[in-house]
CSV table of C-alpha atoms and ligand atoms in Angstrom, one decimal:
chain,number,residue,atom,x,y,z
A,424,UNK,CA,-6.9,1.7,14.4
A,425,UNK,CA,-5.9,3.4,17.7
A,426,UNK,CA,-4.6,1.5,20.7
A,427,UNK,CA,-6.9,2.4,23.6
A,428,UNK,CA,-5.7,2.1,27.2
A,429,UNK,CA,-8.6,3.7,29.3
A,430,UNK,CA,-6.7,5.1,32.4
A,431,UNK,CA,-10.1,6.1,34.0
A,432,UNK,CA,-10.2,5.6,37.1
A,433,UNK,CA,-14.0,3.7,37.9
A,434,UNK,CA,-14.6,5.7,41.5
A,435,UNK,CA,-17.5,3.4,41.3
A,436,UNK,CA,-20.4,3.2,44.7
A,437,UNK,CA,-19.6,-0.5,44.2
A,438,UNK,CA,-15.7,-0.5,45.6
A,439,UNK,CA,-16.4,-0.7,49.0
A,440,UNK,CA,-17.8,-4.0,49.1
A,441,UNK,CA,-15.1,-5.4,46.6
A,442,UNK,CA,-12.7,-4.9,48.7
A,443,UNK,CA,-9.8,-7.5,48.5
A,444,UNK,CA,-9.6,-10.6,51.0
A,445,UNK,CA,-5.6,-11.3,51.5
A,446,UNK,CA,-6.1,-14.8,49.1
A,447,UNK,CA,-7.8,-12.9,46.1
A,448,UNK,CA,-6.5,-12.3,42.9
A,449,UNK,CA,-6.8,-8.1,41.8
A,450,UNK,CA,-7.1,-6.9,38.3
A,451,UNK,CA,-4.9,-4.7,38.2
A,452,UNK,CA,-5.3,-3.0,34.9
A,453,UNK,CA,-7.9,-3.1,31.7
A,454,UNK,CA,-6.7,-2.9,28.1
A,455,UNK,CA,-8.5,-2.6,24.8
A,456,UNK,CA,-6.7,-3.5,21.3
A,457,UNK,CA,-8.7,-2.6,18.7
A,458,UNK,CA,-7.9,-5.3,14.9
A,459,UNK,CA,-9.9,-4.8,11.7
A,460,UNK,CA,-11.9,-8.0,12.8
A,461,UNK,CA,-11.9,-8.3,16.8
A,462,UNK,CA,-11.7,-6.1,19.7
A,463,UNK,CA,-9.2,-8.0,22.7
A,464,UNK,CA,-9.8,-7.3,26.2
A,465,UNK,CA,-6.7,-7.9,28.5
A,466,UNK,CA,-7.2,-8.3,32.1
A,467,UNK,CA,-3.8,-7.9,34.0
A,468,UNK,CA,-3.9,-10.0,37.4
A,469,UNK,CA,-1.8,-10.2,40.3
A,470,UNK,CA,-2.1,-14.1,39.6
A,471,UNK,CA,-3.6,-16.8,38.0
A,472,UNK,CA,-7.5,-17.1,38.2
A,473,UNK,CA,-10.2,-19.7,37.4
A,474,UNK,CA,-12.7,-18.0,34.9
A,475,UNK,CA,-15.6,-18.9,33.0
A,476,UNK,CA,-17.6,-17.0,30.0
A,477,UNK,CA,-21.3,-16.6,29.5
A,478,UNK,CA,-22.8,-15.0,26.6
A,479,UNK,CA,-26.3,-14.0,27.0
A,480,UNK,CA,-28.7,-12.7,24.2
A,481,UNK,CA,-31.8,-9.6,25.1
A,482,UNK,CA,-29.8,-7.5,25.3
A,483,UNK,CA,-26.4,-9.3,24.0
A,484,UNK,CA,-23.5,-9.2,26.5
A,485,UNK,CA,-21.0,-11.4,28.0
A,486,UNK,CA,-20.1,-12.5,31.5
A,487,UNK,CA,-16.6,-12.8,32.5
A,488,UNK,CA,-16.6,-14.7,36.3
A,489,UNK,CA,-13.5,-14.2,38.2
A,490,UNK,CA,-13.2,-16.7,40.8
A,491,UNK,CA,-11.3,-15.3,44.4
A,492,UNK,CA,-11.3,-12.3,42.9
A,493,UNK,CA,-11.2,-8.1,43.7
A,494,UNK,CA,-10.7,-5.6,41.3
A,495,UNK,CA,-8.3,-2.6,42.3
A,496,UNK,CA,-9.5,0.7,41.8
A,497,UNK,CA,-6.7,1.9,40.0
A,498,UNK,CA,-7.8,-0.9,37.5
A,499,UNK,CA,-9.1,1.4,34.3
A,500,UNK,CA,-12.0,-0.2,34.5
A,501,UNK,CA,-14.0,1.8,31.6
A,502,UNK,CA,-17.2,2.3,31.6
A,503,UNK,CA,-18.6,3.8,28.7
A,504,UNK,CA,-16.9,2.5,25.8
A,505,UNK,CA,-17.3,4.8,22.5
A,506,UNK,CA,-16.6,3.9,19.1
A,507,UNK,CA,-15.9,0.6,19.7
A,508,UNK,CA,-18.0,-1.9,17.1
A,509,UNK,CA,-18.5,-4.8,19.8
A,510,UNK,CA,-18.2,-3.1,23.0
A,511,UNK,CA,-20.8,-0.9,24.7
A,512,UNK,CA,-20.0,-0.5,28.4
A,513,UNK,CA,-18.3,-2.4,31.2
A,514,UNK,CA,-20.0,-3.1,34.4
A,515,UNK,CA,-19.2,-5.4,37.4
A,516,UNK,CA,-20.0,-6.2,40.5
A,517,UNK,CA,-20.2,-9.4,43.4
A,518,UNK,CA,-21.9,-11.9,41.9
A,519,UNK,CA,-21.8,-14.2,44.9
A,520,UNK,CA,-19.7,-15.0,47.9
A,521,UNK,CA,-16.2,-15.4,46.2
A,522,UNK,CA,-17.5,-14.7,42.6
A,523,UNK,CA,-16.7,-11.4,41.3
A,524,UNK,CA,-18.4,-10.5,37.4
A,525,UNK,CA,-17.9,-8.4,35.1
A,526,UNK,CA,-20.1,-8.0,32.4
A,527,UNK,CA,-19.7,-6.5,29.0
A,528,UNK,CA,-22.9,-5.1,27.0
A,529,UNK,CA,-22.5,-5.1,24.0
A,530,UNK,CA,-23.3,-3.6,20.1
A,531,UNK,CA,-23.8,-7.0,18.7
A,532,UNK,CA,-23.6,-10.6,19.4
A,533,UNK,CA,-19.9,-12.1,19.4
A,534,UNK,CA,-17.7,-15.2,19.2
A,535,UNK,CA,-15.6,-15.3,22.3
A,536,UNK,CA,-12.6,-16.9,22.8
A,537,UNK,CA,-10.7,-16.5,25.8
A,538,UNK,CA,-7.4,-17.7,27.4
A,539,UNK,CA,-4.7,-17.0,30.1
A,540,UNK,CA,-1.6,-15.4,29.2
A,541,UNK,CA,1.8,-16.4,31.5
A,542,UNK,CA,4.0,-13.0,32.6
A,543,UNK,CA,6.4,-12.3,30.6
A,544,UNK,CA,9.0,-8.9,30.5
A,545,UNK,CA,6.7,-6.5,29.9
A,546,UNK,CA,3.2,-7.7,31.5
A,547,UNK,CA,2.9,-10.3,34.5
A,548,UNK,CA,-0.2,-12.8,34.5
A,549,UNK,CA,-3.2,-11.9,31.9
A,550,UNK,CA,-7.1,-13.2,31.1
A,551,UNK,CA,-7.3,-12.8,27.3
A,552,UNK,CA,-10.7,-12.6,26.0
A,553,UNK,CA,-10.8,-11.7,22.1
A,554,UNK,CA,-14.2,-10.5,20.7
A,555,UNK,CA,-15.2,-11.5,16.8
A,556,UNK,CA,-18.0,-10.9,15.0
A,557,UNK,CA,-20.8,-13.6,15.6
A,558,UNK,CA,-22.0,-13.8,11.8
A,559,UNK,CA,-18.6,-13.3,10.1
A,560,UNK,CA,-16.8,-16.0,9.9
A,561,UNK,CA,-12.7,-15.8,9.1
A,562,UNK,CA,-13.0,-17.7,5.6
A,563,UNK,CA,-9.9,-19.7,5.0
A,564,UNK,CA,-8.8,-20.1,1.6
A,565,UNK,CA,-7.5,-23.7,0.8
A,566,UNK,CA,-4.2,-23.7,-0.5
A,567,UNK,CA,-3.8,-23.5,-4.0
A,568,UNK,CA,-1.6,-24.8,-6.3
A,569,UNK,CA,-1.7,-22.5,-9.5
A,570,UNK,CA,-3.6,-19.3,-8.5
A,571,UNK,CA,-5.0,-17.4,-11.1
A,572,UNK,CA,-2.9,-14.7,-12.1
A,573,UNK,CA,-4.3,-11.6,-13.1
A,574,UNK,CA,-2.5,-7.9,-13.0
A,575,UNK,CA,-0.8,-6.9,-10.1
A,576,UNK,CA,2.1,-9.3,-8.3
A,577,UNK,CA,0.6,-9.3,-4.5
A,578,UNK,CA,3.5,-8.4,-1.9
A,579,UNK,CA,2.4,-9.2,1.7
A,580,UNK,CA,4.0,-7.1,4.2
A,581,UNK,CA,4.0,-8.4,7.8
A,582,UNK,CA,5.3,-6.2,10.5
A,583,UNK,CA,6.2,-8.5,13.1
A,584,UNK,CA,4.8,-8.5,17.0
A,585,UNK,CA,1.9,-5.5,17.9
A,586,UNK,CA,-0.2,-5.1,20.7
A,587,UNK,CA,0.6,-7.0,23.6
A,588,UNK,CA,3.7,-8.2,22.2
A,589,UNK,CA,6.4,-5.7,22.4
A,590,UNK,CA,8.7,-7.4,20.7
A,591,UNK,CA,12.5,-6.6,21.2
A,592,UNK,CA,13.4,-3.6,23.0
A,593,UNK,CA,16.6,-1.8,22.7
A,594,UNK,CA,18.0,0.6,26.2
A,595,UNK,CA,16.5,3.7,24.9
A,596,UNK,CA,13.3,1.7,25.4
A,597,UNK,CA,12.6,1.6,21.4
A,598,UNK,CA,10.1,-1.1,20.8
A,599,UNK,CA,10.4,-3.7,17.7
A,600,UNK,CA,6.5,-3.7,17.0
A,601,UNK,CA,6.8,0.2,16.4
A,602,UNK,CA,9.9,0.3,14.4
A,603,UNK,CA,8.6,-2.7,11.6
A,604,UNK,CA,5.3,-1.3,11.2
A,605,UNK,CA,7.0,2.3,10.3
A,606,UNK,CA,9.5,0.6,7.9
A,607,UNK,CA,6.3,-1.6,6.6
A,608,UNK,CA,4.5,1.3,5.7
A,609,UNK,CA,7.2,3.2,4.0
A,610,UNK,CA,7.6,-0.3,1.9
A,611,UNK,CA,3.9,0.0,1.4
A,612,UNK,CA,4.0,3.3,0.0
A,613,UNK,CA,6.8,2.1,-2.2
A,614,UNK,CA,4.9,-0.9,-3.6
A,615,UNK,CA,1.7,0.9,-4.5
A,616,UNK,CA,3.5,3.5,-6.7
A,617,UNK,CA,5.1,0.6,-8.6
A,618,UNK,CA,2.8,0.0,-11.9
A,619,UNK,CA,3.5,-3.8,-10.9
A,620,UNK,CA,2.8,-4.4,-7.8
A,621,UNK,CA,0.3,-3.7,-5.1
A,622,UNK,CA,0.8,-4.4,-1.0
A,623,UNK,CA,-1.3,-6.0,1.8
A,624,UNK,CA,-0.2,-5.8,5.2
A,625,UNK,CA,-0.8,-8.2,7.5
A,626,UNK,CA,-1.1,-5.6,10.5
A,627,UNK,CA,-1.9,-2.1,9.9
A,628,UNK,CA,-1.4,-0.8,13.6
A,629,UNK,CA,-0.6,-1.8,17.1
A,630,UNK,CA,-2.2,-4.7,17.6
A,631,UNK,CA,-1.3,-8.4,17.8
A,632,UNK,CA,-2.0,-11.1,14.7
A,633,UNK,CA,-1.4,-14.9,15.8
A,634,UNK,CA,1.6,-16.2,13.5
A,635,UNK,CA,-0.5,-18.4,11.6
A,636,UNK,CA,-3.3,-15.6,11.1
A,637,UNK,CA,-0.7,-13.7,9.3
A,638,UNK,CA,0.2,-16.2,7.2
A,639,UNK,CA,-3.8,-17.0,6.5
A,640,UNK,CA,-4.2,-13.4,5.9
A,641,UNK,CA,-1.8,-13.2,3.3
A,642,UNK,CA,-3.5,-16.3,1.3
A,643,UNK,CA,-6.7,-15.1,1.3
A,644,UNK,CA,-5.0,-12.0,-0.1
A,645,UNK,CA,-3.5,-13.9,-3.1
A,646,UNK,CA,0.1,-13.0,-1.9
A,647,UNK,CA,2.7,-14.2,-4.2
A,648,UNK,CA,5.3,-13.2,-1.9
A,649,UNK,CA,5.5,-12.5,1.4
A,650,UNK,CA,7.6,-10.8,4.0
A,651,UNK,CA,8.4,-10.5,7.5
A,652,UNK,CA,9.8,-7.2,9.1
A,653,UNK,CA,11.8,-7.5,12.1
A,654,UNK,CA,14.8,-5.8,14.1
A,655,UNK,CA,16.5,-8.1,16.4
A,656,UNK,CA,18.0,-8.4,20.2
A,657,UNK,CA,21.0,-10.5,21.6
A,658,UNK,CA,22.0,-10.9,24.9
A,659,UNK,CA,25.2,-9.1,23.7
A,660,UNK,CA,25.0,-5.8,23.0
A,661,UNK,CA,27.8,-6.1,20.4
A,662,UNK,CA,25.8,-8.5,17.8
A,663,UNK,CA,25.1,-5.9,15.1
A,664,UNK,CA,24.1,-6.3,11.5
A,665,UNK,CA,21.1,-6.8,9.1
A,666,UNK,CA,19.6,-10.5,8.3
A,667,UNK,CA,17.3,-12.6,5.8
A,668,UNK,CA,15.6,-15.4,6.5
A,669,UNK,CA,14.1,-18.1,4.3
A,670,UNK,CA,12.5,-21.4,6.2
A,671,UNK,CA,14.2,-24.3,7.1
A,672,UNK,CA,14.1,-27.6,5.1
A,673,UNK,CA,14.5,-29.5,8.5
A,674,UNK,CA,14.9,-27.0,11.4
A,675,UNK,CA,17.5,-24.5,12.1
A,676,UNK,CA,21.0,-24.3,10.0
A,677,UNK,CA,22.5,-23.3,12.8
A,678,UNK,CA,22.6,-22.4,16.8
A,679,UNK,CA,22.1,-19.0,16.6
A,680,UNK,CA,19.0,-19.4,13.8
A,681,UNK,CA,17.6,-21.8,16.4
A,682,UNK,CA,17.6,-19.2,19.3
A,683,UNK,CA,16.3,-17.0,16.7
A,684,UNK,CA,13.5,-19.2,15.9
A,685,UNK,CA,12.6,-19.9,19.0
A,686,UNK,CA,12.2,-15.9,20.0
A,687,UNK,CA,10.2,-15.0,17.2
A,688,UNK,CA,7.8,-18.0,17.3
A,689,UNK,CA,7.5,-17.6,20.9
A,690,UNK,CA,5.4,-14.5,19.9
A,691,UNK,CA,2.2,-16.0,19.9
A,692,UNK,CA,3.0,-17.0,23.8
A,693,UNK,CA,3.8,-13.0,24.6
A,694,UNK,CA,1.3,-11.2,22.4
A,695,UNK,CA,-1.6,-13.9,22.6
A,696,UNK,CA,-2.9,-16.8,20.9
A,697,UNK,CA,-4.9,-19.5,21.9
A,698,UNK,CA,-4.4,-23.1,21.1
A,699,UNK,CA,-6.8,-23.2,18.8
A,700,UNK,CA,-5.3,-20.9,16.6
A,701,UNK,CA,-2.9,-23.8,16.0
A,702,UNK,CA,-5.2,-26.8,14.9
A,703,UNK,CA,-4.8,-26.3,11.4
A,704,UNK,CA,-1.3,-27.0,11.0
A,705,UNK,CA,0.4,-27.0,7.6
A,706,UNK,CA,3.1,-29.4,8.5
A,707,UNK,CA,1.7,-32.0,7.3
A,708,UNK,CA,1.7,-29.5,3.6
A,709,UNK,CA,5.4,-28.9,4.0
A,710,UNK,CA,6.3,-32.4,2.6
A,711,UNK,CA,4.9,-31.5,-0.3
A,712,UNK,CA,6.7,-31.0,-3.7
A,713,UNK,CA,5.2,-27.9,-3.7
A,714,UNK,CA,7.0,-26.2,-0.7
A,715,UNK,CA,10.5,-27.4,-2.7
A,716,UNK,CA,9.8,-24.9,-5.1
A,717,UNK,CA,8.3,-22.3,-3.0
A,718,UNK,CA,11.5,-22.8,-1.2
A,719,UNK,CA,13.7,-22.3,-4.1
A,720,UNK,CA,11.9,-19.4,-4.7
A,721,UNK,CA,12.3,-17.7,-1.1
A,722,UNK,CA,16.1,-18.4,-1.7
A,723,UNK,CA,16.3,-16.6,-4.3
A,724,UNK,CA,14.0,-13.9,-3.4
A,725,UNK,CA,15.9,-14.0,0.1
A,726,UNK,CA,19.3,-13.6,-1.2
A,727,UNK,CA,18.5,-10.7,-3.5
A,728,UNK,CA,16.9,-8.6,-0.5
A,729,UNK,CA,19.9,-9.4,1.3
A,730,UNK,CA,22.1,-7.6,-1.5
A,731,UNK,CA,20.4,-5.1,-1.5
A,732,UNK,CA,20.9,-4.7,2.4
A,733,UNK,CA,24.3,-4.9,2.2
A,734,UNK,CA,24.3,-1.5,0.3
A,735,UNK,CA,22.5,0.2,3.0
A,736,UNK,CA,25.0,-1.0,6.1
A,737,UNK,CA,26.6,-4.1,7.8
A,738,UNK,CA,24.9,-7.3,7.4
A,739,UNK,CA,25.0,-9.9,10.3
A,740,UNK,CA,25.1,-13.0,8.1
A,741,UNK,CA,26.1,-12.8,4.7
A,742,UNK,CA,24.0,-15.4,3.2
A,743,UNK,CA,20.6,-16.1,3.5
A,744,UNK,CA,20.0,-17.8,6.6
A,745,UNK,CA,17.0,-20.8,7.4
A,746,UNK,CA,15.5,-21.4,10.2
A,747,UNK,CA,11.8,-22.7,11.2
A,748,UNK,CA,9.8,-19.0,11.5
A,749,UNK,CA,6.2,-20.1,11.9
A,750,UNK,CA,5.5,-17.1,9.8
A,751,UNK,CA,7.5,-18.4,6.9
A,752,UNK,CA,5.3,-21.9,6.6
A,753,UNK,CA,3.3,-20.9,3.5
A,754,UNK,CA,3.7,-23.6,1.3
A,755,UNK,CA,2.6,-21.7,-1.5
A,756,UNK,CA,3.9,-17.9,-1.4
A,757,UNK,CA,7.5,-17.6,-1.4
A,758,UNK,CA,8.2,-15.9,2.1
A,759,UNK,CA,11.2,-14.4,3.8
A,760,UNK,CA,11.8,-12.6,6.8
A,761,UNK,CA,14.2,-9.4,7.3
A,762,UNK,CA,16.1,-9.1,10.7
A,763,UNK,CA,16.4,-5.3,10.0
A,764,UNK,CA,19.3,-4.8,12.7
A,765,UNK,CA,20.0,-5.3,16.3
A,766,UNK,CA,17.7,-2.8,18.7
A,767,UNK,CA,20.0,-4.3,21.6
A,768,UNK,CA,23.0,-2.8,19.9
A,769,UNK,CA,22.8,1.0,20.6
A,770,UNK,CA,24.0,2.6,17.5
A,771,UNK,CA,21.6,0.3,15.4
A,772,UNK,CA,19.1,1.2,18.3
A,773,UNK,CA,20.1,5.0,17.4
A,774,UNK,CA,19.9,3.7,13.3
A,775,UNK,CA,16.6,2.0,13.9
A,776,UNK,CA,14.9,4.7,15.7
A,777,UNK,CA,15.3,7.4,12.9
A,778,UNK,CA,13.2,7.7,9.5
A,779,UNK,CA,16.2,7.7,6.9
A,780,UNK,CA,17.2,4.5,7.9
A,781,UNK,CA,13.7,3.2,8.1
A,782,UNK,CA,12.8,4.6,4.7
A,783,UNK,CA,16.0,3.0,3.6
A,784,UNK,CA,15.5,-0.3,4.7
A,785,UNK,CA,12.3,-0.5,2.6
A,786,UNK,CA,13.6,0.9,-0.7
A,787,UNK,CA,16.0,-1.9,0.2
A,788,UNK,CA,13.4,-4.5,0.8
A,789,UNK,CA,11.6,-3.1,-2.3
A,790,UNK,CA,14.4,-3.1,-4.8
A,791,UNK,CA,15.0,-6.5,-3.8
A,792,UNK,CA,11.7,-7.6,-4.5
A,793,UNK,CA,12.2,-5.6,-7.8
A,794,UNK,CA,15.3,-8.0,-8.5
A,795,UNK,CA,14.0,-11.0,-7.8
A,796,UNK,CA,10.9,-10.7,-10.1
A,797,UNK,CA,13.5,-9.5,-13.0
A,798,UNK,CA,15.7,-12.6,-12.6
A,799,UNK,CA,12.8,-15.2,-11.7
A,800,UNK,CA,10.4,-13.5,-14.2
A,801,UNK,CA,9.6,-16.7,-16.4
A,802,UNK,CA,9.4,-19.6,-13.7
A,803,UNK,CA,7.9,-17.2,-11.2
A,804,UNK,CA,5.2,-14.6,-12.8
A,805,UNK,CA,4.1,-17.3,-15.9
A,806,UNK,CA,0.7,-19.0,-15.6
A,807,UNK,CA,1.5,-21.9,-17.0
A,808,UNK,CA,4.8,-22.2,-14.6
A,809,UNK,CA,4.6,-25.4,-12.0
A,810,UNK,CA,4.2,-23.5,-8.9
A,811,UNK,CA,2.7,-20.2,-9.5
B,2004,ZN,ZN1,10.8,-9.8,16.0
């Protein structure tokens, strides 16, 4: 999929008489990320705005009214929108006195869901509205506790952040969300030579997957392990060093894992998920005997990736660290998470940045992986084992 930011500038006959009152809110700027399953729209705004949806059927299209609102015409506004499985064309105009709409026609009829996003580093105050397929349903799998195991071991590959969510950024402006999806692909290719195994990635390009989608994803996959690619930023520019993470019995081992935490899960804030996306929480799973195991498991799995980073360079933490990633909550698939290095350290910016290392940190990640179904071959891989 290809990120799409239309930079066409809309020299529409209708700007005249949108002109902006002094109290209005703009829109600034239109941006299209494209996932396998939904298109997202993202309206940046000089503030925040009251909006409300419609969706309207003959022909099917959606109306997005933006109360106290003008829209800029430097805003990209597209018009026609090509190749694009939802969207057919953008128009808007003054629907009444303070009412400004813009309506989307559109290929087929959708599930909206919409939501207002707060500024963060990158981006200051956004309307969200992500477009899904009317008819096809996301089909969550139930969580199972003895899967059936047939051929392949499944390793899910998650490249953290994408799309609106930038991730870390490093001074030569290198962005996380690009660096972990190069090094998830080269881990990809790895994995689907192997006779073994065979990969599923949670994202396949730059666009943003809630935390909880990713680990939804991976279930309906039939991971039996999963892991989490990242590269890492700390206020000083000195903290250096690779590190693994397994979840967190009870919160964060430490301060610094706790910080960590909180970055990472504060994702969903920064690249975009609404609240919703949070319902269906599997704490309530975690107390289960089940997750002991699956713990256990993501020790051990956690540790041997972490040897096998130590070969490559310096690690930040020598042991496997916990903390509570969101990502890592799967109470069935044994899941880690790789802090790859520091991107606000400039020589592991420089390190980051290039393909050796990349390609090196996923024959690390694989080789580990490798290890850890050696060594946990019989409990692990075996059918008739408690947990798998
Ligand atoms: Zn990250």
């Amino acid at each position: 999929m290809k990120r799409y930011i239309y930079t066409f500038i809309l020299a529409s006959l209708l700007l005249p008489m949108l002109a902006a009152s002094s109290s209005s809110i703009s829109v600034k700027n239109l941006r299209l990320w494209n996932a396998p399953d939904n298109t997202r729209v993202v309206l940046d705004l000089s503030g925040r705005i009251n909006h409300r949806i419609s969706t309207f059927t003959n022909p099917d299209r959606i109306a997005i009214d933006l109360k106290n609102a003008s829209v800029k015409s430097s805003s990209g506004m597209p018009h026609e929108i090509k190749n694009n499985p939802f969207i057919k064309r953008f128009r808007y105009g003054q629907y009444s006195k303070n009412v400004i709409r813009i309506v989307i026609d559109l290929n087929k009829p959708v599930r909206v869901k919409s939501f207002l996003l707060k500024p963060n580093k990158v981006y200051g105050d956004r309307l969200v509205i992500d477009l899904f397929d009317k008819y096809k349903a996301v089909a969550t799998k139930p969580i199972q506790s003895k899967p059936k195991r047939t051929g392949k071991v499944t390793i899910a590959i998650d490249a953290g952040h994408g799309g609106e969510d930038f991730g870390a950024s490093g001074k030569k402006k290198t962005r996380e969300k690009k660096i972990v999806l190069s090094i998830a692909k080269e881990l990809k290719k790895l994995i689907d030579k192997d006779p073994i195994m065979r990969s599923y990635m949670t994202r396949k390009s730059d666009y943003y997957v809630s935390l909880r989608k990713r680990t939804k994803l991976a279930r309906k996959a039939n991971a039996d392990l999963f892991v989490s690619i990242h590269a890492d930023a700390f206020r000083r520019s000195s903290a250096r060093g690779a590190s693994v993470y397994a979840l967190s019995q009870r919160g964060a081992s430490s301060e610094t894992a706790r910080w960590l935490a909180n970055k990472e899960n504060s994702a969903d804030l920064i690249g975009g998920a609404s609240i919703s996306d949070r319902e269906d929480d599997v704490a309530s799973v975690l107390l289960d005997m089940q997750m002991d195991k699956t713990l256990e498991f993501s020790l051990s799995f956690g540790s041997q990736v972490l040897k096998e980073m130590e070969k490559i360079g310096r690690l930040h933490s020598k042991t496997v660290q916990t903390a509570g990633f969101v990502v890592l909550k799967s109470p069935d698939i044994p899941s880690v998470l790789v802090e790859t290095g520091f991107i606000s350290n400039p020589y592991e910016e420089r390190k980051l940045r290039s393909s050796k290392y990349q390609k090196q940190v996923a024959r690390a990640i694989y080789n580990g992986i490798k290890k850890f179904l050696k060594i946990e071959k019989t409990a692990f891989l075996s059918p008739s084992s408690g947990n798998r």
